[in-house]
Every structure is written in C-alpha cells, then in structure tokens.
Amino acid sequence: VRGAEAKDLLLALATGHAGSLGTLHASDARQALLRLEMLVQLGAPQWNVQAIRQLIQLSVDYIVVCGIAEGHRRLEGIYKVAALESFGFLLEPV
C-alpha cells in the first residue's frame, strides 16, 4: 500500500472477510497506523480523521513488523490493535 489505494484496501477488509493481508513501509507499528491513516486521506480527503481511525480499527486486527539484519528478514514484533482511544490507537504486543 503506497497511496490512495489504502482506502480501497480498508473498505475491502471491513467487509468481514477473514485472512486478508496488506503491506506498507514504516519503522514501527505506530508509524504504520499513522502512515495508513495518511494514505487513506489521499484516497478520501473529504473523510475526517476520526472516521478514518474508526475504519482502521474495524479493519486491522494485527500489525506484524519485520526488519532486515545481516541481509535476512526477521520478525521484530507482532501487535494487536486493541482499541481506539481519544489519543490514538492502543497497541498490545502479542
């Protein structure tokens, strides 16, 4: 996901189909959510931030963070999107 198609991805994920996957570039799980929020804004500039965050909360269950060390991909963490609070998303390490 690199642009306005983020909106379409979230709308597809929100339909309740299990087993979907999307990837994007970010440094960590929080940055991934912020980046996803900004990418959705590209596809739906008329949507307010709260509506976008609610759609993300409905659509995304987990964030898997991978990195590269010594030329090999490695798992850095798995995070559950636990809740949407007034300050942002609450993430729980799995």
Short mmCIF file of C-alpha atoms in Angstrom, two decimals:
data_model
loop_
_atom_site.label_atom_id
_atom_site.label_comp_id
_atom_site.label_asym_id
_atom_site.label_seq_id
_atom_site.Cartn_x
_atom_site.Cartn_y
_atom_site.Cartn_z
CA VAL A 1 0.00 0.00 0.00
CA ARG A 2 1.67 3.19 -1.14
CA GLY A 3 -1.10 5.63 -1.98
CA ALA A 4 -4.79 6.28 -2.30
CA GLU A 5 -5.49 2.54 -2.71
CA ALA A 6 -5.25 2.33 1.10
CA LYS A 7 -8.87 3.48 1.24
CA ASP A 8 -9.96 0.64 -1.03
CA LEU A 9 -7.95 -1.89 0.98
CA LEU A 10 -9.58 -0.82 4.26
CA LEU A 11 -13.05 -0.84 2.74
CA ALA A 12 -12.44 -4.39 1.49
CA LEU A 13 -11.04 -5.52 4.86
CA ALA A 14 -14.00 -4.01 6.71
CA THR A 15 -16.45 -6.32 4.94
CA GLY A 16 -15.58 -9.11 7.38
CA HIS A 17 -13.62 -11.45 5.14
CA ALA A 18 -11.05 -13.34 7.21
CA GLY A 19 -7.45 -13.83 6.19
CA SER A 20 -6.62 -10.61 4.36
CA LEU A 21 -3.16 -9.07 4.24
CA GLY A 22 -1.64 -5.78 3.20
CA THR A 23 1.87 -4.40 3.49
CA LEU A 24 3.32 -0.92 3.84
CA HIS A 25 6.63 0.63 4.78
CA ALA A 26 7.05 2.08 8.27
CA SER A 27 9.59 1.98 11.08
CA ASP A 28 7.29 0.51 13.71
CA ALA A 29 3.67 -0.43 14.40
CA ARG A 30 2.57 3.06 15.48
CA GLN A 31 4.12 4.66 12.45
CA ALA A 32 2.40 2.04 10.27
CA LEU A 33 -1.00 3.12 11.60
CA LEU A 34 -0.17 6.80 11.15
CA ARG A 35 1.06 6.17 7.61
CA LEU A 36 -2.05 4.13 6.80
CA GLU A 37 -4.20 7.00 8.11
CA MET A 38 -2.37 9.47 5.85
CA LEU A 39 -2.61 7.19 2.82
CA VAL A 40 -6.37 6.81 3.32
CA GLN A 41 -6.61 10.61 3.38
CA LEU A 42 -5.10 10.64 -0.12
CA GLY A 43 -7.96 8.45 -1.36
CA ALA A 44 -10.69 10.12 0.67
CA PRO A 45 -9.70 13.71 1.51
CA GLN A 46 -13.30 14.52 2.49
CA TRP A 47 -13.27 11.95 5.34
CA ASN A 48 -12.43 13.27 8.79
CA VAL A 49 -9.60 11.74 10.81
CA GLN A 50 -11.94 10.14 13.36
CA ALA A 51 -13.85 8.29 10.64
CA ILE A 52 -10.58 7.05 9.13
CA ARG A 53 -9.36 5.86 12.52
CA GLN A 54 -12.63 4.04 13.16
CA LEU A 55 -12.34 2.30 9.79
CA ILE A 56 -8.76 1.28 10.58
CA GLN A 57 -9.87 -0.05 13.98
CA LEU A 58 -12.64 -2.08 12.34
CA SER A 59 -10.36 -3.39 9.59
CA VAL A 60 -6.95 -4.07 11.13
CA ASP A 61 -6.52 -6.69 13.84
CA TYR A 62 -2.75 -7.16 13.94
CA ILE A 63 0.40 -5.45 12.74
CA VAL A 64 3.47 -7.57 12.03
CA VAL A 65 6.74 -5.65 12.00
CA CYS A 66 9.66 -7.10 10.04
CA GLY A 67 13.17 -5.78 9.62
CA ILE A 68 16.38 -6.73 7.88
CA ALA A 69 19.50 -7.72 9.80
CA GLU A 70 22.65 -9.13 8.24
CA GLY A 71 20.86 -9.45 4.92
CA HIS A 72 17.99 -11.52 6.30
CA ARG A 73 14.43 -10.56 7.12
CA ARG A 74 13.50 -11.04 10.74
CA LEU A 75 10.41 -10.66 12.87
CA GLU A 76 10.63 -7.62 15.15
CA GLY A 77 7.18 -7.81 16.72
CA ILE A 78 3.50 -8.59 16.42
CA TYR A 79 0.99 -6.10 17.80
CA LYS A 80 -2.74 -6.34 18.30
CA VAL A 81 -4.80 -3.22 17.58
CA ALA A 82 -6.58 -3.40 20.94
CA ALA A 83 -8.63 -0.21 20.97
CA LEU A 84 -9.12 3.26 19.59
CA GLU A 85 -8.79 5.88 22.32
CA SER A 86 -9.15 9.66 22.15
CA PHE A 87 -5.33 9.97 21.87
CA GLY A 88 -4.98 7.30 19.16
CA PHE A 89 -4.66 3.54 18.89
CA LEU A 90 -3.85 1.25 21.80
CA LEU A 91 -1.45 -1.48 20.68
CA GLU A 92 -0.69 -4.63 22.67
CA PRO A 93 2.39 -6.75 21.95
CA VAL A 94 1.49 -10.34 21.18
#
